[in-house]
PDB file of C-alpha atoms in Angstrom:
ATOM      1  CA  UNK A   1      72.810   2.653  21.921  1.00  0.00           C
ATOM      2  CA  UNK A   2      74.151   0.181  19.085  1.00  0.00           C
ATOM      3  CA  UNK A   3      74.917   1.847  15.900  1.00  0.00           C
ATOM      4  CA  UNK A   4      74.553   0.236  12.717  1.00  0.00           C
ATOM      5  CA  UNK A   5      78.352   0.169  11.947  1.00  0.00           C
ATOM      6  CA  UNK A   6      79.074  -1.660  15.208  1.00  0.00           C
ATOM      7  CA  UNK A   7      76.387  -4.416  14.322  1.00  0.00           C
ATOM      8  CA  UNK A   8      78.542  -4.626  11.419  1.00  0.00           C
ATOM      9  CA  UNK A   9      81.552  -5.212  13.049  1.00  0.00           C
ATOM     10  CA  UNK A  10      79.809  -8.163  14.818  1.00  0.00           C
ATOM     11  CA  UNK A  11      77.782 -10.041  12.029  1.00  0.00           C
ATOM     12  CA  UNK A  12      80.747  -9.565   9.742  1.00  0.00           C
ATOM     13  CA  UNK A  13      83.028 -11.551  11.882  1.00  0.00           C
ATOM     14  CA  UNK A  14      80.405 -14.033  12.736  1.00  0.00           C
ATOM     15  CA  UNK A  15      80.584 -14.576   8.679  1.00  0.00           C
ATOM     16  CA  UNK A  16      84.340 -14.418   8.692  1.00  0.00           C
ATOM     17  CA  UNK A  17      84.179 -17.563  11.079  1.00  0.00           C
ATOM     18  CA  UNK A  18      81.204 -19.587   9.736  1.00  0.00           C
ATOM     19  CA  UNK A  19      81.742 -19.418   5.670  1.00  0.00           C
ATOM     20  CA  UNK A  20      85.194 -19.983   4.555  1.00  0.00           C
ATOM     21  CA  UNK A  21      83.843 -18.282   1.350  1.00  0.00           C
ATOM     22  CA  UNK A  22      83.702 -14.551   2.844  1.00  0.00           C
ATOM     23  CA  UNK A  23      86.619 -12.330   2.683  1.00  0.00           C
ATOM     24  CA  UNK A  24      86.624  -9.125   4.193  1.00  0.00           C
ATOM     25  CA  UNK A  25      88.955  -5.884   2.391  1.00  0.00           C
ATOM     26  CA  UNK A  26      89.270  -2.696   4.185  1.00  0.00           C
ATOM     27  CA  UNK A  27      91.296   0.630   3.253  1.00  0.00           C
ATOM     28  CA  UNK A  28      92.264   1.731   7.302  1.00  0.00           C
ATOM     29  CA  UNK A  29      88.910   2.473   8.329  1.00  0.00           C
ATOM     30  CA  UNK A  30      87.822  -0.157  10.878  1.00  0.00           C
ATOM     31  CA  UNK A  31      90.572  -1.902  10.747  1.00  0.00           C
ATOM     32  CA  UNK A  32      91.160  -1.791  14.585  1.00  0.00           C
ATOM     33  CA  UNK A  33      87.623  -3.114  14.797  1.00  0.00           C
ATOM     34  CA  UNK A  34      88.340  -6.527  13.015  1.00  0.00           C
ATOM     35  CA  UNK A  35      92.020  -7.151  14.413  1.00  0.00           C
ATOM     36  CA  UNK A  36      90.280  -9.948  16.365  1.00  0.00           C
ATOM     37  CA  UNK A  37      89.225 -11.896  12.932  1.00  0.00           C
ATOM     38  CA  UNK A  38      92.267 -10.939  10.887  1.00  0.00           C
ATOM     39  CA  UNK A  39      94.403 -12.655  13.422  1.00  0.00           C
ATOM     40  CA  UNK A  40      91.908 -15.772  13.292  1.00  0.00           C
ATOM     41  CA  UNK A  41      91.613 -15.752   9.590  1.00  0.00           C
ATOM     42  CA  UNK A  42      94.722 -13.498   7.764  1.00  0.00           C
ATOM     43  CA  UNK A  43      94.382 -14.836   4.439  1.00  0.00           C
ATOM     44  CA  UNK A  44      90.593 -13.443   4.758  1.00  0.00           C
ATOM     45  CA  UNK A  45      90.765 -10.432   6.260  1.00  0.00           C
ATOM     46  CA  UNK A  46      93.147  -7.718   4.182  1.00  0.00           C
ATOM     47  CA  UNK A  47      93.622  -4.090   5.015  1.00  0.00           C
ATOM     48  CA  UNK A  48      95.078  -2.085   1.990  1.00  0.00           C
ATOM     49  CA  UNK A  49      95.835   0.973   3.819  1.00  0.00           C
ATOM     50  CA  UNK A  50      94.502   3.881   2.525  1.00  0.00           C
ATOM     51  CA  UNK A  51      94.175   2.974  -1.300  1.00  0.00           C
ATOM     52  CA  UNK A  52      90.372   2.947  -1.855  1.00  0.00           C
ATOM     53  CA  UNK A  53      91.140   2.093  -6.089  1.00  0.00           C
ATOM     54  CA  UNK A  54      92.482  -0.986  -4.491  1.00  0.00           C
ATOM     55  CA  UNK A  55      90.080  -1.498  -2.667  1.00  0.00           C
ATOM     56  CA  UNK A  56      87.683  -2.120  -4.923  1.00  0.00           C
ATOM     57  CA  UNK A  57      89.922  -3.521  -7.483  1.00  0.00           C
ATOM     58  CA  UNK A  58      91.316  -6.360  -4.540  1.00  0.00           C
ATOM     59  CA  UNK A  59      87.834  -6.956  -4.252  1.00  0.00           C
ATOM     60  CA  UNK A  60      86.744  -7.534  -7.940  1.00  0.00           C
ATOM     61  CA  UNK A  61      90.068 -10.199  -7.600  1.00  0.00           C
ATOM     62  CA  UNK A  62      88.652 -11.786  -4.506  1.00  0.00           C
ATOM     63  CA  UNK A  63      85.697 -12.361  -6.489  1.00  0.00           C
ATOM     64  CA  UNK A  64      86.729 -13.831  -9.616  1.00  0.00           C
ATOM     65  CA  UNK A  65      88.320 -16.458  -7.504  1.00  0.00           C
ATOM     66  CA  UNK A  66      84.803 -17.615  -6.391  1.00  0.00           C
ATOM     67  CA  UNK A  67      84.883 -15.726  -3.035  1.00  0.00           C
ATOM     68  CA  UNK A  68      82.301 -13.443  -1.757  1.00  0.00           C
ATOM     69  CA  UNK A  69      84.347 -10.245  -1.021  1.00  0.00           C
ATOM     70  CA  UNK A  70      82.956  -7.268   1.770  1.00  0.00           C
ATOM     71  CA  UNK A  71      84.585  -3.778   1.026  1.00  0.00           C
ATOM     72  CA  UNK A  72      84.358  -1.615   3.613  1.00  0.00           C
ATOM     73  CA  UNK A  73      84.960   2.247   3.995  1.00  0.00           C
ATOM     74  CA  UNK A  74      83.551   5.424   4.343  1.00  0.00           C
ATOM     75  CA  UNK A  75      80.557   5.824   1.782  1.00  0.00           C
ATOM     76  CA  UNK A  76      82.737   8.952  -0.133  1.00  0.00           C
ATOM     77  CA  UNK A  77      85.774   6.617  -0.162  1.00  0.00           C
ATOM     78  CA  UNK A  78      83.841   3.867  -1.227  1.00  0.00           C
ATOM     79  CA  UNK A  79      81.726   4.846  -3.690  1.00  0.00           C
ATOM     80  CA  UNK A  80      82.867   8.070  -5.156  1.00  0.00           C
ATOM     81  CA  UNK A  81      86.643   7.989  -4.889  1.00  0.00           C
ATOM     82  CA  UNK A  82      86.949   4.772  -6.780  1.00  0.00           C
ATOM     83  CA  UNK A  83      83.793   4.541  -8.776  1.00  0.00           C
ATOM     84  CA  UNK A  84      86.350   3.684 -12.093  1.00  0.00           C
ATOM     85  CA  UNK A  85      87.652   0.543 -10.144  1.00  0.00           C
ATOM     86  CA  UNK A  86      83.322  -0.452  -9.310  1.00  0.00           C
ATOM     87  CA  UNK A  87      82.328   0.382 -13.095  1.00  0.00           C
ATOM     88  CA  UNK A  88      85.368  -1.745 -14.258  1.00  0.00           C
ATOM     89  CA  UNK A  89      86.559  -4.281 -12.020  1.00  0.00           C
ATOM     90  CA  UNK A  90      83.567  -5.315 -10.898  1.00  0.00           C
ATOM     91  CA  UNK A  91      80.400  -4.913 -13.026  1.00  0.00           C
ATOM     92  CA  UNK A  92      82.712  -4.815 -16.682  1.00  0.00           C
ATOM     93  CA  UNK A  93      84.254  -8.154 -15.047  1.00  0.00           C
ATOM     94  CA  UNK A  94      80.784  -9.702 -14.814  1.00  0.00           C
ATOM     95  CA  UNK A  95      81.645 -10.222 -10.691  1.00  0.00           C
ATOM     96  CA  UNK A  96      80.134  -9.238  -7.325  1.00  0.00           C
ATOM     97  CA  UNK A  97      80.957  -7.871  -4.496  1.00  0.00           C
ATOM     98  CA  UNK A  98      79.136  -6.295  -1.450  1.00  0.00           C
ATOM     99  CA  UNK A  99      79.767  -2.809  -0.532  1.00  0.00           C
ATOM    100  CA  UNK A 100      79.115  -1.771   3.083  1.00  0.00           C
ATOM    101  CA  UNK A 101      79.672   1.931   3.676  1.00  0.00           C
ATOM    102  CA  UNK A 102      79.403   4.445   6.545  1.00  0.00           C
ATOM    103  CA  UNK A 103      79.268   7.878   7.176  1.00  0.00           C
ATOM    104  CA  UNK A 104      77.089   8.628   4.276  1.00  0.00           C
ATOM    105  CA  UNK A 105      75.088  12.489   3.729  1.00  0.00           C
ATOM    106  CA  UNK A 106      75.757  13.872   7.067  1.00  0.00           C
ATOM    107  CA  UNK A 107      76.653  11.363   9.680  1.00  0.00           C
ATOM    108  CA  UNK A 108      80.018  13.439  10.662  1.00  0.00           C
ATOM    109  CA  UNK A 109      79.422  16.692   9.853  1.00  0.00           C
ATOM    110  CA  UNK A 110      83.163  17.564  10.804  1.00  0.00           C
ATOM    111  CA  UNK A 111      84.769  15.967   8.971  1.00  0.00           C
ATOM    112  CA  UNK A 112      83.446  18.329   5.811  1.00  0.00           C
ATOM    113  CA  UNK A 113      82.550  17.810   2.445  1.00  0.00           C
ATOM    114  CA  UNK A 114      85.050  14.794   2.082  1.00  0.00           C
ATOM    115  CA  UNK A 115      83.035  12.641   4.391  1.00  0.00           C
ATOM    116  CA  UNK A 116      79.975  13.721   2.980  1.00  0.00           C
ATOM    117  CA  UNK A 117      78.613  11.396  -0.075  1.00  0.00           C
ATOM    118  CA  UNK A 118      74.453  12.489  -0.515  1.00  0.00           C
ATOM    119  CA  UNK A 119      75.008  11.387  -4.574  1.00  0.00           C
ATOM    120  CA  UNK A 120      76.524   8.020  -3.684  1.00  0.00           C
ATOM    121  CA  UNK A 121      72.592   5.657  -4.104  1.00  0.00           C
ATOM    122  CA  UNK A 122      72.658   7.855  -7.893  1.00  0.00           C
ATOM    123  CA  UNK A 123      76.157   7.482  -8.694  1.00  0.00           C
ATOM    124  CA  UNK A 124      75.468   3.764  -8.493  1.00  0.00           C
ATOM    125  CA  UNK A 125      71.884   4.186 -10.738  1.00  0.00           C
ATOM    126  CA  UNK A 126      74.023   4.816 -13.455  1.00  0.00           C
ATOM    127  CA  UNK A 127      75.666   1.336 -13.650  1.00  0.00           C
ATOM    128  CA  UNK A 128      73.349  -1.996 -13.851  1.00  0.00           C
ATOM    129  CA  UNK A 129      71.861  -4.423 -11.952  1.00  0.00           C
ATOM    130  CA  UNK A 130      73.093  -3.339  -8.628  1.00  0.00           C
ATOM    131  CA  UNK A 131      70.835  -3.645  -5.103  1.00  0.00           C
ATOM    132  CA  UNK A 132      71.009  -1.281  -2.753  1.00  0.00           C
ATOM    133  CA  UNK A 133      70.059  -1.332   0.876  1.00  0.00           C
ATOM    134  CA  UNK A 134      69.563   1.692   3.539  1.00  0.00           C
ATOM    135  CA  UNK A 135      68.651  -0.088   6.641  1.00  0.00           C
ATOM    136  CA  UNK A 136      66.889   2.175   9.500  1.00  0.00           C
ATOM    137  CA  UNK A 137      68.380   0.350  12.510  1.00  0.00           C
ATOM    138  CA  UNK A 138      70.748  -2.308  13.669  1.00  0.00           C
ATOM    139  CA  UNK A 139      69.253  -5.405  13.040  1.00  0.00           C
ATOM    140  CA  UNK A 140      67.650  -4.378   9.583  1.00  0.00           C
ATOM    141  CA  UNK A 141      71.267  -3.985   8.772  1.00  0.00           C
ATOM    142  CA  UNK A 142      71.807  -7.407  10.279  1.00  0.00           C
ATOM    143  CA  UNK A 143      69.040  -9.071   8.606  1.00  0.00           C
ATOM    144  CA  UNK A 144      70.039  -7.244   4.932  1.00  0.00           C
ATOM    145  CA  UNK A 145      73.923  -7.434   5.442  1.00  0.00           C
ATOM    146  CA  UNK A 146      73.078 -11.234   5.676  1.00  0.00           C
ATOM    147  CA  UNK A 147      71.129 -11.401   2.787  1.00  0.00           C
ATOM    148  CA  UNK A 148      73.915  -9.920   0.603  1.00  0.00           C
ATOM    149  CA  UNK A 149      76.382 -12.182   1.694  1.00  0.00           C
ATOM    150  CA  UNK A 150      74.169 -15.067   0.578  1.00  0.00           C
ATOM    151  CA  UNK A 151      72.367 -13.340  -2.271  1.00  0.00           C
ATOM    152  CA  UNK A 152      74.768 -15.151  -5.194  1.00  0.00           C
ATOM    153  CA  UNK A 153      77.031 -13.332  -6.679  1.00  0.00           C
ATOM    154  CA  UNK A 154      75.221 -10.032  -7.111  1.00  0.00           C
ATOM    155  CA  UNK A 155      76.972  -6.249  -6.584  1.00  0.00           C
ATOM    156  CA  UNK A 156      75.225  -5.309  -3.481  1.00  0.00           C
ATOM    157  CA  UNK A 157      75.159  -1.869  -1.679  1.00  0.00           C
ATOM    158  CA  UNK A 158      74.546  -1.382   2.266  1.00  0.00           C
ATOM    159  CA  UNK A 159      74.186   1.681   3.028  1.00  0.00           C
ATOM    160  CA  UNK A 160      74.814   2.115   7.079  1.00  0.00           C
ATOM    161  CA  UNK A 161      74.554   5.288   8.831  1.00  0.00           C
ATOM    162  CA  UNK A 162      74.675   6.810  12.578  1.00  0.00           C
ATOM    163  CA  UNK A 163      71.477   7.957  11.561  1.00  0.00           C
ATOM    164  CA  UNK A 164      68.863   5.553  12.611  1.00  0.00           C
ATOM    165  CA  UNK A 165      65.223   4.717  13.799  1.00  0.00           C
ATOM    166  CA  UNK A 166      64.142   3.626  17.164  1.00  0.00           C
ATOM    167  CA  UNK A 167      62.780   0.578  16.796  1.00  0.00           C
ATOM    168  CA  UNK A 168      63.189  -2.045  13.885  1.00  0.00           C
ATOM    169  CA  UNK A 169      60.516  -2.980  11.294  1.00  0.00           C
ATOM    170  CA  UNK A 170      60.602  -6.903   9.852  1.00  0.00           C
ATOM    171  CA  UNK A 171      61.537  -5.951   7.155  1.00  0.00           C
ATOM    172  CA  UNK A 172      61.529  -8.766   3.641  1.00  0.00           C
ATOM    173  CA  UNK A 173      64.852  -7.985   1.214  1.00  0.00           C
ATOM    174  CA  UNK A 174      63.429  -5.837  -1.978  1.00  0.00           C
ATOM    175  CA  UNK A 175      59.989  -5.135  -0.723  1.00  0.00           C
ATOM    176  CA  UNK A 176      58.407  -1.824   0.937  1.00  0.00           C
ATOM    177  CA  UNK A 177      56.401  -2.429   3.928  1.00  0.00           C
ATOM    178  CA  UNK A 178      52.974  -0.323   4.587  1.00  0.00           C
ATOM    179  CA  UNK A 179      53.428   1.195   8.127  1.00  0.00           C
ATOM    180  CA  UNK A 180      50.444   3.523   7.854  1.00  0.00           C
ATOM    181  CA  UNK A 181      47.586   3.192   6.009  1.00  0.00           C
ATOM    182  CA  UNK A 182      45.575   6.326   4.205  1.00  0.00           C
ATOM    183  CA  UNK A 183      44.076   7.741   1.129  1.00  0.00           C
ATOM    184  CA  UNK A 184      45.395  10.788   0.143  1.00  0.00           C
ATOM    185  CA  UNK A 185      48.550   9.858  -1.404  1.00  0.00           C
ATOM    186  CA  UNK A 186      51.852   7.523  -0.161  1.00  0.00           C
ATOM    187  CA  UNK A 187      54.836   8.399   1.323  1.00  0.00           C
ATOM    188  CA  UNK A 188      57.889   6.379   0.971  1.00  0.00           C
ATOM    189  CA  UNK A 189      60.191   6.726   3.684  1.00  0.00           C
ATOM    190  CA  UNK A 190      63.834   5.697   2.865  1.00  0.00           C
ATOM    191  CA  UNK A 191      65.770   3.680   5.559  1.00  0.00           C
ATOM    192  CA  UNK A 192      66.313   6.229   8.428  1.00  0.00           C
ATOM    193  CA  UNK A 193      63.673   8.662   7.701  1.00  0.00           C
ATOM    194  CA  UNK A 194      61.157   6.858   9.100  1.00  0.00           C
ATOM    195  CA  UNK A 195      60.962   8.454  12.374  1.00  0.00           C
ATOM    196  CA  UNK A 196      60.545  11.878  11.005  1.00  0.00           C
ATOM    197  CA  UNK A 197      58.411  10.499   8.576  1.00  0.00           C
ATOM    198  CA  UNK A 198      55.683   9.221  10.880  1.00  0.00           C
ATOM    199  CA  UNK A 199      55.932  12.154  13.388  1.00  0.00           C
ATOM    200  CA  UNK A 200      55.370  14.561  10.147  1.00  0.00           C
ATOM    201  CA  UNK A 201      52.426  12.620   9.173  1.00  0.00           C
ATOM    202  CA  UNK A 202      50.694  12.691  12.176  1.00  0.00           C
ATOM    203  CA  UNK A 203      46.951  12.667  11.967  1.00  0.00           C
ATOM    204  CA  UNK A 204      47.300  13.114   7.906  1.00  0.00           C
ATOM    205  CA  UNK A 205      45.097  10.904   5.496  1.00  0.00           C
ATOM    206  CA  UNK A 206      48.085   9.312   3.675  1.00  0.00           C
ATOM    207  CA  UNK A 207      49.719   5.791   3.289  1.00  0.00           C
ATOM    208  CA  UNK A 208      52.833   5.625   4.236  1.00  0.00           C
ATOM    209  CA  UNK A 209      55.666   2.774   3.026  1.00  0.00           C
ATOM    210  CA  UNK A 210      58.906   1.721   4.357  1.00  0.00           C
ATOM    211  CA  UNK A 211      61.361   1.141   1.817  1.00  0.00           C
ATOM    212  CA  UNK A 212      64.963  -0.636   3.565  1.00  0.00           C
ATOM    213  CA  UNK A 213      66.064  -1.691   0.286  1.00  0.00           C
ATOM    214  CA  UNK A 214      65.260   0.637  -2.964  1.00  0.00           C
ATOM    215  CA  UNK A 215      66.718  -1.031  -5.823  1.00  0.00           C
ATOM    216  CA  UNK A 216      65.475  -2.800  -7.027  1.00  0.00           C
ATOM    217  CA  UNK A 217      62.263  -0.356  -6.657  1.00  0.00           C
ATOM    218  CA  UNK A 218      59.397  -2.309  -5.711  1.00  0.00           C
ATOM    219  CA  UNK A 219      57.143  -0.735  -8.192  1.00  0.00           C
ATOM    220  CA  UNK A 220      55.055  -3.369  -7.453  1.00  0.00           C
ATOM    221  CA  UNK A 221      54.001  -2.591  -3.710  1.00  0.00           C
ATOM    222  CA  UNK A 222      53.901   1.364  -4.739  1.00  0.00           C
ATOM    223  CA  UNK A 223      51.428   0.640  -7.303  1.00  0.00           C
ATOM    224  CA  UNK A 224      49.509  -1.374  -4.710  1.00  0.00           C
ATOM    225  CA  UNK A 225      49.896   0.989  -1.798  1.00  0.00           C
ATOM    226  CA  UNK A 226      48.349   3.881  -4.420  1.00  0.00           C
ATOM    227  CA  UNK A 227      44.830   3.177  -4.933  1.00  0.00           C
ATOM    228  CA  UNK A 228      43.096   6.204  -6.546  1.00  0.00           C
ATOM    229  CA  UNK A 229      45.327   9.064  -5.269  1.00  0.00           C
ATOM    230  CA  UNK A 230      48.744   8.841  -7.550  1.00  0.00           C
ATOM    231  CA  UNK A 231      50.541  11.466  -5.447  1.00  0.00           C
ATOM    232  CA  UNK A 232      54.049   9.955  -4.422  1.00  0.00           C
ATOM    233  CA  UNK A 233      56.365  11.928  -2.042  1.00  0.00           C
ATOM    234  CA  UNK A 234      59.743  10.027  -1.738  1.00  0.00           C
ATOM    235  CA  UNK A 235      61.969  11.013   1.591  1.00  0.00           C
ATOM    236  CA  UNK A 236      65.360  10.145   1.020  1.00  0.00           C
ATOM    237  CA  UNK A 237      68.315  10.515   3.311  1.00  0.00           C
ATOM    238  CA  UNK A 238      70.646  11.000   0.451  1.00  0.00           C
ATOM    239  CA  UNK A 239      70.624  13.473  -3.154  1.00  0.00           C
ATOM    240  CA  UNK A 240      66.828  14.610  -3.271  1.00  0.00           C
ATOM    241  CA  UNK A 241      64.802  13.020  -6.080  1.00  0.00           C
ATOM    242  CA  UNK A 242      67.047  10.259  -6.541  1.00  0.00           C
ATOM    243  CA  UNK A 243      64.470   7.635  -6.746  1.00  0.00           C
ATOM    244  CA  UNK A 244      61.919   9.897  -8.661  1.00  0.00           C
ATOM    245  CA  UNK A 245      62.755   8.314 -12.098  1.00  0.00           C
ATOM    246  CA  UNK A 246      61.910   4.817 -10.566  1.00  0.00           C
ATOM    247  CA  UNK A 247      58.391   6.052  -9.342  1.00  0.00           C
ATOM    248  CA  UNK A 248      57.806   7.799 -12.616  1.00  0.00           C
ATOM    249  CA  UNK A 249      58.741   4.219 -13.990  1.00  0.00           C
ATOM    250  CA  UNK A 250      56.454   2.402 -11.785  1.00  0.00           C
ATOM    251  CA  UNK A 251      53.331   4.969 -12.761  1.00  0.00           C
ATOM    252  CA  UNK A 252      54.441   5.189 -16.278  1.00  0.00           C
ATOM    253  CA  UNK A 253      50.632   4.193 -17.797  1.00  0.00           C
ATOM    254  CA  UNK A 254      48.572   6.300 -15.158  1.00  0.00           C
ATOM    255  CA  UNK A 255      49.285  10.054 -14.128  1.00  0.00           C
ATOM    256  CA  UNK A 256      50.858  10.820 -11.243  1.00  0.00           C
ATOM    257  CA  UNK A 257      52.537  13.352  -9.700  1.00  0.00           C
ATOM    258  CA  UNK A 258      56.121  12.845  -7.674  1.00  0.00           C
ATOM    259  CA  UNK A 259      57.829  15.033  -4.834  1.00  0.00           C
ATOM    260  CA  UNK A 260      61.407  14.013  -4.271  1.00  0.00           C
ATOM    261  CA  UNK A 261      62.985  15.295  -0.551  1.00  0.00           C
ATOM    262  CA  UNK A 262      65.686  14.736   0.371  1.00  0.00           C
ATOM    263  CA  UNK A 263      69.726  16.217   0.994  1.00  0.00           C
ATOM    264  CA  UNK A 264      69.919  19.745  -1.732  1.00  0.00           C
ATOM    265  CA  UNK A 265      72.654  19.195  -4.433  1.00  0.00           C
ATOM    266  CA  UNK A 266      74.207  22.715  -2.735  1.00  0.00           C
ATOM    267  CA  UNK A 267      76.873  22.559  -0.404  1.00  0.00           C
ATOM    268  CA  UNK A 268      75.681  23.225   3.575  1.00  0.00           C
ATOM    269  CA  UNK A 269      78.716  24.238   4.443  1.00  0.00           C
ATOM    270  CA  UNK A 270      78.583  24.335   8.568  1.00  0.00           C
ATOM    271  CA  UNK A 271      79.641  22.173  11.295  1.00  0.00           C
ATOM    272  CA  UNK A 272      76.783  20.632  13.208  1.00  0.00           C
ATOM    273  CA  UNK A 273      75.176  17.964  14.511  1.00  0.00           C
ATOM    274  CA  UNK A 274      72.783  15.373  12.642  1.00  0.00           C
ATOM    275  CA  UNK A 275      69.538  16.882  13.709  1.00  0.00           C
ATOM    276  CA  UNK A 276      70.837  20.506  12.728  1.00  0.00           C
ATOM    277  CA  UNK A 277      71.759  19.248   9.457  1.00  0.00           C
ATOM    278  CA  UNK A 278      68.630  17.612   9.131  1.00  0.00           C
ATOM    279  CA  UNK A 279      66.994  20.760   9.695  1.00  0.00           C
ATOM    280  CA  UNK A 280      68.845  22.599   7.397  1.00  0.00           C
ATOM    281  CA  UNK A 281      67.471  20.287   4.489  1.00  0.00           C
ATOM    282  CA  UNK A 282      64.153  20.529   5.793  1.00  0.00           C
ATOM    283  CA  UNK A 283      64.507  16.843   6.356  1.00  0.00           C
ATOM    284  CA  UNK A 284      63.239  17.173  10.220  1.00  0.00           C
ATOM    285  CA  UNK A 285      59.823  16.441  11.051  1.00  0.00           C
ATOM    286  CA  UNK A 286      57.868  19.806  11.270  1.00  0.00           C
ATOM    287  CA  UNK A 287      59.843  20.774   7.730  1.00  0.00           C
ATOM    288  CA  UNK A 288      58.652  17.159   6.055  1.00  0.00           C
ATOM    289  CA  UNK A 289      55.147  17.862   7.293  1.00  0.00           C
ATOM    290  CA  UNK A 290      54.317  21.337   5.727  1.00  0.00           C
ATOM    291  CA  UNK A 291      56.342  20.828   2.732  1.00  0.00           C
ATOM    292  CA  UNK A 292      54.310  16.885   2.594  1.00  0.00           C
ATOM    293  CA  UNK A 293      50.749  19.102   3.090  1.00  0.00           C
ATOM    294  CA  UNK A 294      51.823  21.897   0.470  1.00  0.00           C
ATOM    295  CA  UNK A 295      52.366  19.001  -2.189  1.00  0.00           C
ATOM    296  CA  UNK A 296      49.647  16.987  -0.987  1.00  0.00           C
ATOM    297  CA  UNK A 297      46.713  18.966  -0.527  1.00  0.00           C
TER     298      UNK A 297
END
């Protein structure tokens, strides 16, 4: 089964070799996976080694040349590590840049807490006018990875993951799609929740919304999707809660109430696979549906 990272791999080089404008930077990770396109296009393709500061800061350079820079690491190496360089040599320097990470909240449990980056989607809320992306499956992550290349010169987050849905939903760039259609309150399932999502809510009177891209928020198609039940539950597959201040934003002149789930701030600190980890959070489906009813009803 393709992963998201691998569809990566493949559109990315695709861009490498149509637009003479894209420029790929890595820090070691993936590098054997683009040796292909570095030999095609060397001036374009640039591995730092394993300096993730420069990373970001080779990529800030990139831009203010007029190119449209991809960074590329693991989400804690991308985000976290050198979150100076993004604050400064990107958004303080007025450019863009799009940031395509992997191994996000749990995708290799092994490796530990250094692979492991649930507050990566908040660290980000706290700098400006950033979108953000958490496709569910391969060729959302083809259709948004696209879109970033081409959206300007915007800072732009994708957020891949081995994590993933079965099947793909159309989805349209900064806009939640309605899935599931109910009364008693929406659900907004982030990216590769989905699945769980829909098995947890089963047979329950509730709307339930896609969201593939979640900043910007689309307060717009929550406030739609609400009708006269303002109950919002938000299922994340990073820090828990962190899109509850953009609900509370979005409902701001009605009450409301919000549930954020999603990954604990405390440690899990066991090996495991995905699904175990999942369950651990009370992110897997029977978990999401009693704590969903509790809130709910």
């Amino acid at each position: 089964m393709e992963t998201m990272r691998e569809r990566f791999f493949d559109v990315t080089t695709d861009l490498l070799d149509q637009d003479p404008r894209v420029a790929l930077v890595l820090a070691d990770i993936s590098a054997a996976s683009f040796a292909p396109a570095a030999g095609r296009h060397p001036d374009r393709v640039i591995n730092v080694g394993i300096r993730e500061q420069l990373l970001i800061g080779a990529a800030g350079g990139l831009a203010l040349t007029g190119m449209r820079p991809i960074a590329h690491t693991f989400a804690s190496f991308l985000v976290e590590r050198p979150f100076e360089q993004v604050k400064l040599d990107l958004v303080h320097q007025g450019v863009g840049a799009v940031l395509v990470s992997a191994a996000g909240s749990y995708d290799w449990p092994a490796g530990g807490r250094t692979h492991m980056s649930p507050g990566d989607v908040a660290l980000l809320d706290t700098l400006p006018d950033w979108t953000v992306h958490v496709p569910g499956h391969p060729d959302e992550a083809e259709t948004l990875l696209r879109h970033a290349v081409a959206d300007g010169d915007r800072n732009v987050y994708v957020r891949l993951s081995a994590h993933r849905n079965e099947a793909p939903v159309a989805v349209e760039p900064g806009r939640f799609t309605a899935v599931r259609e109910g009364s008693g309150g929406v659900v907004v399932a982030v990216g590769p929740m989905l699945d769980a999502v829909l098995e947890a809510t089963e047979g329950l009177d509730v709307t339930v919304l896609y969201a593939a891209t979640v900043r910007p928020f689309d307060a717009a198609g929550l406030r739609a999707a609400l009708g006269d039940r303002p109950d919002v539950v938000l299922v994340e597959p990073y820090l828990a809660g962190t899109s509850a201040n953009e609900a509370h934003a979005a409902l701001a002149d009605r009450p409301h109430r919000v549930l954020g789930l999603g990954v604990p701030r405390e440690e899990h600190r066991h090996y495991g696979s995905i699904p175990e980890h999942l369950a651990a959070y009370g992110l897997d489906a029977a978990s999401l549906r009693e704590r969903i009813a509790t809130f709910l009803w």
